[in-house]
Amino acid sequence: MEQQEYLINGLTSKEVDERIKNGQINTDSNPSTKTVGQIIRGNICTFFNLLNIILGLLVIFVGSYKNALFLGVIFFNIIIGIFQEIRAKRVIDRLSLVSAPKALVVREGKRKEIPTSEIVLGDLTELSAGKQICSDCKVLEGECEVNESLITGESDPVFKKVGDEMMSGSFVVSGNVKARVIRVGADNFAAKMTAGAKYLKKNNSVMLKSLDTIIKVIAVCIVPMAAGLFLNSIFRASQPTDRAVVSTVAALIGMIPEGLYLLASVVMAVSTIRLAAKRTLAQDMYCIETLARVDTLCLDKTGTITEGKMQVENTRLLIEDFPLDKAMTAFAAVMRDDNPTFNAVKARWGDDKAAYEIKAVRTIPFSSAKKWSGAEFKQGSVIFGAPEFILETDYEKIRPLCESAQQEGCRVLLAAYSDKPFEGHELPKDIKAAALIYIGDIIRREAPETLAYFEKQGVDIKIISGDNPLTVSKIAGKAGVKNADRYVDAASLSEGDIEEAVKEYTVFGRVTPSQKLLIVKALKAQGKTVGMTGDGVNDVLALKEADCSIAMQSGSDAARSVSNLVLLDSNFASMPKVVAEGRRSVNNLQRSGALFLTKTIYSFILALIFMFLPLPYPFQPIQLTLISTMAIGTPSFLLALVPNTDIIKGSFIRNIMKNAMPQGIAVAVCSIASVLVAEFTDIPMDCMSTLTTIIVAAVSFFIVFRLMKPMRIWKGILLALLIGGFSGAALLFPSFFALKPLALNSIIAAAVIIAVGIGIITLLEKAADPILDFFYGVFVKLRKAVRSIRRKVLHS
């Protein structure tokens, strides 16, 4: 009686509250984003900001308030960064909320749909076809078939009856049941399976690592260089203290690429928002870059290159005059099965509305134990299912026909007929094999085009599946996977074999969850950048290990929670859009970021030289602020958002340095030349500073012009506005920017030096590769030496 009452009413509110109080509640599996507070702190509390604030306070302390204007740029950068990250967070949170799974429970006699995170121990859940099982439960009423492929990788449904347990992460494919929740949260089967994935995954963004390397170099150099510049200004250049402080600060703020981190964050935040509009959820901003660098992509068969649905591909009569269409139309009309195989039958023979007037004496639904279903009519019985289970020993007569079709990747089912009725739930006597029905997976319409795209981009495809390797190979071949005939049964591979197998084979069948992880690890050990798609609990460990993991929205909560990207439309065809977005971001950052590093390089060179020359540093902070705003910051942010789908080649730091190094050296040479011209022609120090500012600005605008290629009308207008903005500020507010009128000889000298600077850029670009190779070799040797010393110190 108590059980019957529970089946009607479920838990009471009091019982639910008690369980929540005792912590017997499902944990929230939805990925969480940073809080607003974390975003604000992350954008404010940075090494760059701390350094800039200290430098700003120094110039304020000596009374040069206008030279603290660069703090306004820092403040503006912080505001933009916070705004973009919060905007991206809201988009992600909104999409996560929409995609969050729900569960149907019975409480106090009422059916309620609640988030899966609110399920408590003992809840009565109602599950029907298409519903995901969100917590381990036991069947109390009804029968159903469950697809456990997300857990085991096996696609065949499993029959469940009263008393059977159903595992979280699986789906009901047919039938209706009421079930009691027996485990929640970390005790769930799916949670235990994915426990190995609960570790903090290190960010593998090449861009971030490159930026961090640049920052470390600057951090090491900046303090001793600041001391050297200040002492040189006081004791050798005989400058007053306030002027020495201002010139030292000018040198240091020039070395700091304060906008480069912000540029990377803003570009990635914009990419996140753009992808959200295309139904792709980026749970980690920098994973967009990683996917664009992927050179090996591991794909599951089901749900990726196939729709997860079946279709009737062909038939073969075994009785010459058997009315197959008539029999299967009647069968489809009276059966109520809901599984991929029967749905394929229904799609082929279930459109005849007249057939629905046919009445059956009785029907026996499909079960995974029997492997067949049947319908009894007045004229006789129709049986449909696995031929070896229906015919038993007589199966040998048609085995060659079945195996021939199976080798082509088809599932072979038998339509059989008998004049006799069913004997209870058992097969009738005198069964005749009437026809073979060949059923195959439906390949996604867009899969061949998407796979061809990745092949064209040089991305190696690996198909990893829990299904029969021959079947998977044939389907992969139909979809257009290159070398799909190179397949292997993973059940025959030992752990030691996998490293060689990933070099030789394209298709892996009967793969276990632990083998998926080993395959990804083996590929990474060979220097591959690995992307992986998956939708099941059995994919979680491999998804976590992959450099970039992509989950389908239709998959398990666990797979979505550990993945970098979630395709909300569960459509593999969305992948090229993500790759294109990543390429736009990385290529444009490499190009625009060169503007920031150009300033860092020439500031570094000038600071190094002016530590020893008995001459004043040529800039004031306010002048560098004007140059940075008009010739670096504004164009870099705008150019970083233009379309760019070129394949990413080489390392980020090398590519960015290849552009920045010639430009930085050229600007440094021009700056030194202007100082020497001023020194030998007795140009006053203020005019020398103006001369140097104009020369550096002109060369910087030339660099912007080169980065804008190929030129478009809007780019030409933008460049004109930037030059006009600089010129207007210089002409309208000369005293504010510490600029003085120049004599004719200074203007001529400026024109000559600018021409020389442009020539130097052109010449150095041709020699950039060997120079970079030399310095990179020195850097690698130094890094090895430092690591060796560190290891020795730690061991001692």
Coordinates of C-alpha atoms in Angstrom, one line a residue, residues 787-796:
R787 CA 66.1 24.8 -16.3
S788 CA 69.2 22.7 -15.8
I789 CA 70.4 25.0 -13.0
R790 CA 67.0 25.0 -11.4
R791 CA 66.9 21.2 -11.4
K792 CA 70.3 21.0 -9.8
V793 CA 69.3 23.5 -7.1
L794 CA 66.1 21.6 -6.4
H795 CA 67.9 18.2 -6.1
S796 CA 70.6 19.7 -3.9

